[in-house]
Amino acid sequence: MPAMNIILLGPPGAGKGTQAARLQATRGMIQLSTGDMLREARASGSPIGLKVKAVMDAGELVSDAIVTALIGERLDAAGGQGAIFDGFPRTQAQAEALDLLLAERGRNLGHVIELMVDEDELVRRIVGRFTCANCGAPYHDELKRPQVEGTCDVCGSHEFKRRPDDNEQTVRTRMAEYRGKTAPILPYYEARGLVRRVDGMASVDEVARQIDAILDGVA
Ligand code: AP5
């Protein structure tokens, strides 16, 4: 059976990255996060990284050409693994480009899973989050502090970091970008019967259960 490819769609903080990482760990699928790819490019100081820094810090969308090229490269490296598109596509042009990239590689789109959420709660989720600077383990000021203050539960590191675009003003811009440019691509997939919805306000485990039921064909 060919590997399944899915899109996780939802505004900033909806839980796309959380669920994509889990699916990668449990199902042998590969997480393709354009946000992570762009942050890697920034950290490396590459020409693309320098170009996208200001755009990302303002909470605006990077150009379709850049993100489509990044996704194409990673898809080539994915071999036969099913892909979880996390944060891509975000515009109609990216959605059409993805169709082409998949068709060229003999891949199909199985589902577009929309995480349904409440925006004000998302601002709280995002503004409070931080990660271990060493191993990337996720934490939150209110929802999940390290068991020993200042020490990572997973690797024991004492260094933590926050994303530069995780402040309230930038988050509001990111939400507006989602409403204006990303949510309008849903009808493109609805017309093909691909959209499934899950309750993104439920617990991480419950969201996971709902997604698994869709992938296993029992929902
Ligand atoms: P990107 O990195 O994709 O950020 P985003 O879409 O804004 O999404 P986030 O990573 O903030 O949230 P998420 O939905 O993954 O939630 P998470 O699981 O982390 O993009 C960043 C920037 O890059 C963009 O602004 C843009 O500039 C650029 N970019 C990226 N892709 C692009 C593209 N295709 N085109 C153009 N530009 C692009 O969860 C959030 C928090 O909530 C965490 O603390 C988590 O632990 C917690 N949490 C998760 N699920 C739950 C739950 N069910 N209950 C309680 N807490 C939860």
PDB file of C-alpha atoms and ligand atoms in Angstrom:
ATOM      1  CA  MET A   1       0.000   0.000   0.000  1.00  0.00           C
ATOM      2  CA  PRO A   2       1.445   3.450  -0.854  1.00  0.00           C
ATOM      3  CA  ALA A   3       2.445   5.630   2.111  1.00  0.00           C
ATOM      4  CA  MET A   4      -0.176   8.127   3.254  1.00  0.00           C
ATOM      5  CA  ASN A   5       0.489  11.859   3.019  1.00  0.00           C
ATOM      6  CA  ILE A   6      -1.482  14.285   5.179  1.00  0.00           C
ATOM      7  CA  ILE A   7      -1.711  18.013   5.850  1.00  0.00           C
ATOM      8  CA  LEU A   8      -2.222  19.392   9.379  1.00  0.00           C
ATOM      9  CA  LEU A   9      -3.937  22.744   9.077  1.00  0.00           C
ATOM     10  CA  GLY A  10      -4.652  25.249  11.848  1.00  0.00           C
ATOM     11  CA  PRO A  11      -3.624  28.664  13.156  1.00  0.00           C
ATOM     12  CA  PRO A  12      -0.419  29.297  15.138  1.00  0.00           C
ATOM     13  CA  GLY A  13      -0.423  27.284  18.359  1.00  0.00           C
ATOM     14  CA  ALA A  14      -3.186  24.905  17.220  1.00  0.00           C
ATOM     15  CA  GLY A  15      -0.931  21.937  17.957  1.00  0.00           C
ATOM     16  CA  LYS A  16       0.284  21.039  14.443  1.00  0.00           C
ATOM     17  CA  GLY A  17       3.896  20.585  15.523  1.00  0.00           C
ATOM     18  CA  THR A  18       2.947  18.619  18.643  1.00  0.00           C
ATOM     19  CA  GLN A  19       0.817  16.152  16.684  1.00  0.00           C
ATOM     20  CA  ALA A  20       3.200  15.923  13.715  1.00  0.00           C
ATOM     21  CA  ALA A  21       6.123  15.031  16.004  1.00  0.00           C
ATOM     22  CA  ARG A  22       3.978  12.355  17.659  1.00  0.00           C
ATOM     23  CA  LEU A  23       2.914  10.867  14.325  1.00  0.00           C
ATOM     24  CA  GLN A  24       6.531  10.820  13.187  1.00  0.00           C
ATOM     25  CA  ALA A  25       7.524   8.932  16.351  1.00  0.00           C
ATOM     26  CA  THR A  26       4.641   6.437  16.290  1.00  0.00           C
ATOM     27  CA  ARG A  27       3.872   5.815  12.618  1.00  0.00           C
ATOM     28  CA  GLY A  28       7.142   6.010  10.733  1.00  0.00           C
ATOM     29  CA  MET A  29       5.902   9.067   8.870  1.00  0.00           C
ATOM     30  CA  ILE A  30       8.112  12.105   8.282  1.00  0.00           C
ATOM     31  CA  GLN A  31       7.277  15.563   9.685  1.00  0.00           C
ATOM     32  CA  LEU A  32       7.828  18.295   7.098  1.00  0.00           C
ATOM     33  CA  SER A  33       7.538  21.601   8.973  1.00  0.00           C
ATOM     34  CA  THR A  34       8.306  24.680   6.899  1.00  0.00           C
ATOM     35  CA  GLY A  35       8.581  26.701  10.135  1.00  0.00           C
ATOM     36  CA  ASP A  36      11.342  24.372  11.404  1.00  0.00           C
ATOM     37  CA  MET A  37      13.086  24.431   8.008  1.00  0.00           C
ATOM     38  CA  LEU A  38      13.060  28.230   7.960  1.00  0.00           C
ATOM     39  CA  ARG A  39      14.329  28.424  11.557  1.00  0.00           C
ATOM     40  CA  GLU A  40      17.184  26.048  10.615  1.00  0.00           C
ATOM     41  CA  ALA A  41      18.023  28.282   7.629  1.00  0.00           C
ATOM     42  CA  ARG A  42      18.068  31.324   9.944  1.00  0.00           C
ATOM     43  CA  ALA A  43      20.287  29.615  12.490  1.00  0.00           C
ATOM     44  CA  SER A  44      22.758  28.560   9.785  1.00  0.00           C
ATOM     45  CA  GLY A  45      23.056  32.148   8.521  1.00  0.00           C
ATOM     46  CA  SER A  46      22.495  30.957   4.926  1.00  0.00           C
ATOM     47  CA  PRO A  47      21.386  33.502   2.282  1.00  0.00           C
ATOM     48  CA  ILE A  48      17.804  32.188   2.542  1.00  0.00           C
ATOM     49  CA  GLY A  49      17.992  32.452   6.339  1.00  0.00           C
ATOM     50  CA  LEU A  50      19.054  36.100   6.194  1.00  0.00           C
ATOM     51  CA  LYS A  51      16.298  36.865   3.726  1.00  0.00           C
ATOM     52  CA  VAL A  52      13.476  35.366   5.814  1.00  0.00           C
ATOM     53  CA  LYS A  53      14.511  36.602   9.280  1.00  0.00           C
ATOM     54  CA  ALA A  54      12.705  39.966   9.233  1.00  0.00           C
ATOM     55  CA  VAL A  55       9.589  38.493   7.605  1.00  0.00           C
ATOM     56  CA  MET A  56       9.296  35.763  10.248  1.00  0.00           C
ATOM     57  CA  ASP A  57       9.964  38.156  13.132  1.00  0.00           C
ATOM     58  CA  ALA A  58       7.103  40.324  11.897  1.00  0.00           C
ATOM     59  CA  GLY A  59       4.807  37.278  11.784  1.00  0.00           C
ATOM     60  CA  GLU A  60       4.255  37.579   8.032  1.00  0.00           C
ATOM     61  CA  LEU A  61       4.461  34.827   5.433  1.00  0.00           C
ATOM     62  CA  VAL A  62       7.711  34.002   3.636  1.00  0.00           C
ATOM     63  CA  SER A  63       7.506  33.872  -0.183  1.00  0.00           C
ATOM     64  CA  ASP A  64       5.766  30.908  -1.806  1.00  0.00           C
ATOM     65  CA  ALA A  65       8.834  30.197  -3.974  1.00  0.00           C
ATOM     66  CA  ILE A  66      11.159  29.759  -0.983  1.00  0.00           C
ATOM     67  CA  VAL A  67       8.930  27.448   1.051  1.00  0.00           C
ATOM     68  CA  THR A  68       7.896  25.386  -1.974  1.00  0.00           C
ATOM     69  CA  ALA A  69      11.554  24.800  -2.876  1.00  0.00           C
ATOM     70  CA  LEU A  70      12.326  23.748   0.718  1.00  0.00           C
ATOM     71  CA  ILE A  71       9.423  21.287   0.786  1.00  0.00           C
ATOM     72  CA  GLY A  72      10.407  19.817  -2.608  1.00  0.00           C
ATOM     73  CA  GLU A  73      13.940  19.088  -1.355  1.00  0.00           C
ATOM     74  CA  ARG A  74      12.722  17.413   1.838  1.00  0.00           C
ATOM     75  CA  LEU A  75      10.120  15.385  -0.019  1.00  0.00           C
ATOM     76  CA  ASP A  76      12.846  14.005  -2.264  1.00  0.00           C
ATOM     77  CA  ALA A  77      14.789  12.954   0.819  1.00  0.00           C
ATOM     78  CA  ALA A  78      11.715  11.290   2.375  1.00  0.00           C
ATOM     79  CA  GLY A  79      11.988   8.160   0.200  1.00  0.00           C
ATOM     80  CA  GLY A  80       8.935   5.931   0.669  1.00  0.00           C
ATOM     81  CA  GLN A  81       7.854   7.431   4.009  1.00  0.00           C
ATOM     82  CA  GLY A  82       4.440   9.075   4.298  1.00  0.00           C
ATOM     83  CA  ALA A  83       4.673  12.836   4.852  1.00  0.00           C
ATOM     84  CA  ILE A  84       2.979  15.044   7.447  1.00  0.00           C
ATOM     85  CA  PHE A  85       2.860  18.586   6.102  1.00  0.00           C
ATOM     86  CA  ASP A  86       3.017  20.885   9.149  1.00  0.00           C
ATOM     87  CA  GLY A  87       2.574  24.586   8.378  1.00  0.00           C
ATOM     88  CA  PHE A  88       2.473  24.009   4.617  1.00  0.00           C
ATOM     89  CA  PRO A  89       0.616  24.866   2.438  1.00  0.00           C
ATOM     90  CA  ARG A  90      -0.362  28.314   3.732  1.00  0.00           C
ATOM     91  CA  THR A  91      -1.589  29.987   0.531  1.00  0.00           C
ATOM     92  CA  GLN A  92      -3.559  28.934  -2.537  1.00  0.00           C
ATOM     93  CA  ALA A  93      -0.343  29.080  -4.623  1.00  0.00           C
ATOM     94  CA  GLN A  94       1.387  26.732  -2.160  1.00  0.00           C
ATOM     95  CA  ALA A  95      -1.595  24.344  -2.234  1.00  0.00           C
ATOM     96  CA  GLU A  96      -1.394  24.149  -6.027  1.00  0.00           C
ATOM     97  CA  ALA A  97       2.406  23.771  -5.915  1.00  0.00           C
ATOM     98  CA  LEU A  98       2.026  20.898  -3.439  1.00  0.00           C
ATOM     99  CA  ASP A  99      -0.357  19.081  -5.786  1.00  0.00           C
ATOM    100  CA  LEU A 100       2.295  19.289  -8.484  1.00  0.00           C
ATOM    101  CA  LEU A 101       5.127  18.156  -6.188  1.00  0.00           C
ATOM    102  CA  LEU A 102       3.075  15.145  -5.071  1.00  0.00           C
ATOM    103  CA  ALA A 103       1.963  14.216  -8.587  1.00  0.00           C
ATOM    104  CA  GLU A 104       5.553  14.394  -9.891  1.00  0.00           C
ATOM    105  CA  ARG A 105       6.560  11.892  -7.206  1.00  0.00           C
ATOM    106  CA  GLY A 106       3.560   9.561  -7.634  1.00  0.00           C
ATOM    107  CA  ARG A 107       2.191  10.516  -4.195  1.00  0.00           C
ATOM    108  CA  ASN A 108      -1.419  11.179  -3.147  1.00  0.00           C
ATOM    109  CA  LEU A 109      -2.950  13.332  -0.466  1.00  0.00           C
ATOM    110  CA  GLY A 110      -4.897  11.209   2.056  1.00  0.00           C
ATOM    111  CA  HIS A 111      -6.400  13.806   4.389  1.00  0.00           C
ATOM    112  CA  VAL A 112      -6.325  17.482   5.255  1.00  0.00           C
ATOM    113  CA  ILE A 113      -6.877  17.566   9.017  1.00  0.00           C
ATOM    114  CA  GLU A 114      -8.064  20.896  10.384  1.00  0.00           C
ATOM    115  CA  LEU A 115      -7.437  21.576  14.079  1.00  0.00           C
ATOM    116  CA  MET A 116     -10.410  23.643  15.297  1.00  0.00           C
ATOM    117  CA  VAL A 117      -9.391  26.106  18.024  1.00  0.00           C
ATOM    118  CA  ASP A 118     -10.184  29.257  19.993  1.00  0.00           C
ATOM    119  CA  GLU A 119      -7.837  32.160  19.138  1.00  0.00           C
ATOM    120  CA  ASP A 120      -7.584  33.741  22.593  1.00  0.00           C
ATOM    121  CA  GLU A 121      -6.591  30.422  24.133  1.00  0.00           C
ATOM    122  CA  LEU A 122      -3.938  30.059  21.427  1.00  0.00           C
ATOM    123  CA  VAL A 123      -2.316  33.356  22.334  1.00  0.00           C
ATOM    124  CA  ARG A 124      -1.983  32.054  25.918  1.00  0.00           C
ATOM    125  CA  ARG A 125      -0.511  28.772  24.648  1.00  0.00           C
ATOM    126  CA  ILE A 126       2.053  30.447  22.411  1.00  0.00           C
ATOM    127  CA  VAL A 127       3.188  33.373  24.540  1.00  0.00           C
ATOM    128  CA  GLY A 128       3.925  30.970  27.433  1.00  0.00           C
ATOM    129  CA  ARG A 129       5.868  28.326  25.554  1.00  0.00           C
ATOM    130  CA  PHE A 130       9.613  27.682  25.688  1.00  0.00           C
ATOM    131  CA  THR A 131      11.901  24.777  24.861  1.00  0.00           C
ATOM    132  CA  CYS A 132      15.104  23.228  26.154  1.00  0.00           C
ATOM    133  CA  ALA A 133      17.948  24.843  24.194  1.00  0.00           C
ATOM    134  CA  ASN A 134      19.801  21.523  24.145  1.00  0.00           C
ATOM    135  CA  CYS A 135      17.241  18.790  23.303  1.00  0.00           C
ATOM    136  CA  GLY A 136      14.169  20.786  22.213  1.00  0.00           C
ATOM    137  CA  ALA A 137      11.822  19.359  24.892  1.00  0.00           C
ATOM    138  CA  PRO A 138       8.731  21.629  25.049  1.00  0.00           C
ATOM    139  CA  TYR A 139       7.606  23.515  28.202  1.00  0.00           C
ATOM    140  CA  HIS A 140       5.041  26.165  29.100  1.00  0.00           C
ATOM    141  CA  ASP A 141       5.024  28.904  31.792  1.00  0.00           C
ATOM    142  CA  GLU A 142       1.607  27.841  33.108  1.00  0.00           C
ATOM    143  CA  LEU A 143       0.785  24.480  31.541  1.00  0.00           C
ATOM    144  CA  LYS A 144       4.062  22.548  31.804  1.00  0.00           C
ATOM    145  CA  ARG A 145       7.004  23.768  33.875  1.00  0.00           C
ATOM    146  CA  PRO A 146      10.107  21.571  34.339  1.00  0.00           C
ATOM    147  CA  GLN A 147       9.752  19.295  37.396  1.00  0.00           C
ATOM    148  CA  VAL A 148      12.876  20.885  38.882  1.00  0.00           C
ATOM    149  CA  GLU A 149      12.825  24.634  38.215  1.00  0.00           C
ATOM    150  CA  GLY A 150      15.477  25.622  35.653  1.00  0.00           C
ATOM    151  CA  THR A 151      16.441  22.030  34.740  1.00  0.00           C
ATOM    152  CA  CYS A 152      15.232  20.155  31.645  1.00  0.00           C
ATOM    153  CA  ASP A 153      13.286  16.988  32.613  1.00  0.00           C
ATOM    154  CA  VAL A 154      14.688  15.133  29.595  1.00  0.00           C
ATOM    155  CA  CYS A 155      18.399  16.005  29.348  1.00  0.00           C
ATOM    156  CA  GLY A 156      19.199  17.997  32.508  1.00  0.00           C
ATOM    157  CA  SER A 157      20.277  21.114  30.601  1.00  0.00           C
ATOM    158  CA  HIS A 158      19.853  24.497  32.315  1.00  0.00           C
ATOM    159  CA  GLU A 159      19.491  26.456  29.058  1.00  0.00           C
ATOM    160  CA  PHE A 160      16.046  27.274  27.658  1.00  0.00           C
ATOM    161  CA  LYS A 161      14.919  29.376  24.700  1.00  0.00           C
ATOM    162  CA  ARG A 162      11.851  31.128  23.300  1.00  0.00           C
ATOM    163  CA  ARG A 163      11.000  31.825  19.659  1.00  0.00           C
ATOM    164  CA  PRO A 164      11.465  35.499  18.723  1.00  0.00           C
ATOM    165  CA  ASP A 165       8.022  35.493  17.060  1.00  0.00           C
ATOM    166  CA  ASP A 166       6.211  34.216  20.181  1.00  0.00           C
ATOM    167  CA  ASN A 167       5.189  37.630  21.572  1.00  0.00           C
ATOM    168  CA  GLU A 168       1.543  38.734  21.658  1.00  0.00           C
ATOM    169  CA  GLN A 169       1.768  41.365  18.903  1.00  0.00           C
ATOM    170  CA  THR A 170       3.479  39.026  16.413  1.00  0.00           C
ATOM    171  CA  VAL A 171       1.128  36.195  17.312  1.00  0.00           C
ATOM    172  CA  ARG A 172      -1.857  38.423  16.444  1.00  0.00           C
ATOM    173  CA  THR A 173      -0.248  39.161  13.039  1.00  0.00           C
ATOM    174  CA  ARG A 174       0.353  35.423  12.495  1.00  0.00           C
ATOM    175  CA  MET A 175      -3.328  34.758  13.312  1.00  0.00           C
ATOM    176  CA  ALA A 176      -4.408  37.437  10.836  1.00  0.00           C
ATOM    177  CA  GLU A 177      -2.176  35.891   8.150  1.00  0.00           C
ATOM    178  CA  TYR A 178      -3.843  32.546   8.848  1.00  0.00           C
ATOM    179  CA  ARG A 179      -7.361  33.990   8.584  1.00  0.00           C
ATOM    180  CA  GLY A 180      -6.584  36.009   5.464  1.00  0.00           C
ATOM    181  CA  LYS A 181      -4.395  33.646   3.441  1.00  0.00           C
ATOM    182  CA  THR A 182      -4.473  30.103   4.836  1.00  0.00           C
ATOM    183  CA  ALA A 183      -8.053  29.418   5.967  1.00  0.00           C
ATOM    184  CA  PRO A 184      -9.305  30.394   2.460  1.00  0.00           C
ATOM    185  CA  ILE A 185      -7.564  27.320   0.962  1.00  0.00           C
ATOM    186  CA  LEU A 186      -9.902  24.968   2.852  1.00  0.00           C
ATOM    187  CA  PRO A 187     -12.626  25.038   0.141  1.00  0.00           C
ATOM    188  CA  TYR A 188      -9.987  23.876  -2.393  1.00  0.00           C
ATOM    189  CA  TYR A 189      -9.625  20.658  -0.396  1.00  0.00           C
ATOM    190  CA  GLU A 190     -13.279  20.477   0.699  1.00  0.00           C
ATOM    191  CA  ALA A 191     -14.288  20.286  -2.968  1.00  0.00           C
ATOM    192  CA  ARG A 192     -12.209  17.087  -3.173  1.00  0.00           C
ATOM    193  CA  GLY A 193     -13.690  15.612   0.021  1.00  0.00           C
ATOM    194  CA  LEU A 194     -10.314  15.633   1.810  1.00  0.00           C
ATOM    195  CA  VAL A 195     -11.035  17.802   4.866  1.00  0.00           C
ATOM    196  CA  ARG A 196     -11.493  16.217   8.301  1.00  0.00           C
ATOM    197  CA  ARG A 197     -11.882  18.239  11.501  1.00  0.00           C
ATOM    198  CA  VAL A 198     -10.663  17.559  15.032  1.00  0.00           C
ATOM    199  CA  ASP A 199     -11.196  19.459  18.296  1.00  0.00           C
ATOM    200  CA  GLY A 200      -7.869  21.237  18.797  1.00  0.00           C
ATOM    201  CA  MET A 201      -9.003  22.548  22.213  1.00  0.00           C
ATOM    202  CA  ALA A 202      -9.128  19.033  23.651  1.00  0.00           C
ATOM    203  CA  SER A 203      -6.122  17.586  25.507  1.00  0.00           C
ATOM    204  CA  VAL A 204      -3.042  16.562  23.497  1.00  0.00           C
ATOM    205  CA  ASP A 205      -3.972  12.886  24.018  1.00  0.00           C
ATOM    206  CA  GLU A 206      -7.565  13.398  22.903  1.00  0.00           C
ATOM    207  CA  VAL A 207      -6.483  15.295  19.767  1.00  0.00           C
ATOM    208  CA  ALA A 208      -4.070  12.431  19.078  1.00  0.00           C
ATOM    209  CA  ARG A 209      -6.900   9.906  19.497  1.00  0.00           C
ATOM    210  CA  GLN A 210      -9.101  11.799  17.029  1.00  0.00           C
ATOM    211  CA  ILE A 211      -6.298  12.013  14.446  1.00  0.00           C
ATOM    212  CA  ASP A 212      -5.422   8.339  14.842  1.00  0.00           C
ATOM    213  CA  ALA A 213      -9.068   7.389  14.280  1.00  0.00           C
ATOM    214  CA  ILE A 214      -9.034   9.320  10.991  1.00  0.00           C
ATOM    215  CA  LEU A 215      -5.761   7.753   9.825  1.00  0.00           C
ATOM    216  CA  ASP A 216      -6.972   4.273  10.802  1.00  0.00           C
ATOM    217  CA  GLY A 217     -10.224   4.790   8.909  1.00  0.00           C
ATOM    218  CA  VAL A 218     -12.430   4.329  11.971  1.00  0.00           C
ATOM    219  CA  ALA A 219     -13.760   7.910  12.238  1.00  0.00           C
TER     220      ALA A 219
HETATM  221  P1  AP5 B   1       5.475  27.865  12.104  1.00  0.00           P
HETATM  222  O1  AP5 B   1       6.676  27.407  12.789  1.00  0.00           O
HETATM  223  O2  AP5 B   1       4.765  26.943  11.190  1.00  0.00           O
HETATM  224  O3  AP5 B   1       4.516  28.433  13.208  1.00  0.00           O
HETATM  225  P2  AP5 B   1       2.930  28.457  13.329  1.00  0.00           P
HETATM  226  O4  AP5 B   1       2.082  27.949  12.243  1.00  0.00           O
HETATM  227  O5  AP5 B   1       2.693  29.860  13.734  1.00  0.00           O
HETATM  228  O6  AP5 B   1       2.666  27.344  14.314  1.00  0.00           O
HETATM  229  P3  AP5 B   1       3.312  27.103  15.697  1.00  0.00           P
HETATM  230  O7  AP5 B   1       4.577  26.323  15.583  1.00  0.00           O
HETATM  231  O8  AP5 B   1       3.376  28.387  16.476  1.00  0.00           O
HETATM  232  O9  AP5 B   1       2.175  26.265  16.383  1.00  0.00           O
HETATM  233  P4  AP5 B   1       1.701  24.755  16.184  1.00  0.00           P
HETATM  234  O10 AP5 B   1       0.347  24.694  15.559  1.00  0.00           O
HETATM  235  O11 AP5 B   1       2.768  23.891  15.582  1.00  0.00           O
HETATM  236  O12 AP5 B   1       1.485  24.400  17.701  1.00  0.00           O
HETATM  237  P5  AP5 B   1       2.442  23.620  18.712  1.00  0.00           P
HETATM  238  O13 AP5 B   1       2.298  22.157  18.520  1.00  0.00           O
HETATM  239  O14 AP5 B   1       3.808  24.214  18.721  1.00  0.00           O
HETATM  240  O15 AP5 B   1       5.784  29.219  11.263  1.00  0.00           O
HETATM  241  C1  AP5 B   1       6.554  30.275  11.794  1.00  0.00           C
HETATM  242  C2  AP5 B   1       6.752  31.339  10.723  1.00  0.00           C
HETATM  243  O16 AP5 B   1       7.490  30.783   9.615  1.00  0.00           O
HETATM  244  C3  AP5 B   1       5.474  31.903  10.096  1.00  0.00           C
HETATM  245  O17 AP5 B   1       4.948  32.975  10.869  1.00  0.00           O
HETATM  246  C4  AP5 B   1       6.019  32.386   8.725  1.00  0.00           C
HETATM  247  O18 AP5 B   1       6.730  33.610   8.836  1.00  0.00           O
HETATM  248  C5  AP5 B   1       7.023  31.290   8.364  1.00  0.00           C
HETATM  249  N1  AP5 B   1       6.429  30.180   7.589  1.00  0.00           N
HETATM  250  C6  AP5 B   1       6.330  28.876   7.988  1.00  0.00           C
HETATM  251  N2  AP5 B   1       5.748  28.124   7.033  1.00  0.00           N
HETATM  252  C7  AP5 B   1       5.458  28.959   6.010  1.00  0.00           C
HETATM  253  C8  AP5 B   1       4.816  28.780   4.748  1.00  0.00           C
HETATM  254  N3  AP5 B   1       4.341  27.572   4.361  1.00  0.00           N
HETATM  255  N4  AP5 B   1       4.655  29.862   3.946  1.00  0.00           N
HETATM  256  C9  AP5 B   1       5.116  31.084   4.318  1.00  0.00           C
HETATM  257  N5  AP5 B   1       5.730  31.327   5.504  1.00  0.00           N
HETATM  258  C10 AP5 B   1       5.895  30.266   6.359  1.00  0.00           C
HETATM  259  O19 AP5 B   1       1.703  23.974  20.101  1.00  0.00           O
HETATM  260  C11 AP5 B   1       1.737  25.268  20.660  1.00  0.00           C
HETATM  261  C12 AP5 B   1       1.807  25.187  22.202  1.00  0.00           C
HETATM  262  O20 AP5 B   1       0.613  24.602  22.703  1.00  0.00           O
HETATM  263  C13 AP5 B   1       2.939  24.303  22.731  1.00  0.00           C
HETATM  264  O21 AP5 B   1       3.395  24.877  23.939  1.00  0.00           O
HETATM  265  C14 AP5 B   1       2.262  22.954  22.973  1.00  0.00           C
HETATM  266  O22 AP5 B   1       2.929  22.217  23.976  1.00  0.00           O
HETATM  267  C15 AP5 B   1       0.869  23.380  23.389  1.00  0.00           C
HETATM  268  N6  AP5 B   1      -0.180  22.457  22.957  1.00  0.00           N
HETATM  269  C16 AP5 B   1      -0.252  21.794  21.761  1.00  0.00           C
HETATM  270  N7  AP5 B   1      -1.401  21.072  21.707  1.00  0.00           N
HETATM  271  C17 AP5 B   1      -2.063  21.311  22.888  1.00  0.00           C
HETATM  272  C18 AP5 B   1      -3.304  20.871  23.432  1.00  0.00           C
HETATM  273  N8  AP5 B   1      -4.126  20.044  22.763  1.00  0.00           N
HETATM  274  N9  AP5 B   1      -3.659  21.324  24.666  1.00  0.00           N
HETATM  275  C19 AP5 B   1      -2.842  22.170  25.376  1.00  0.00           C
HETATM  276  N10 AP5 B   1      -1.650  22.617  24.913  1.00  0.00           N
HETATM  277  C20 AP5 B   1      -1.270  22.196  23.690  1.00  0.00           C
END
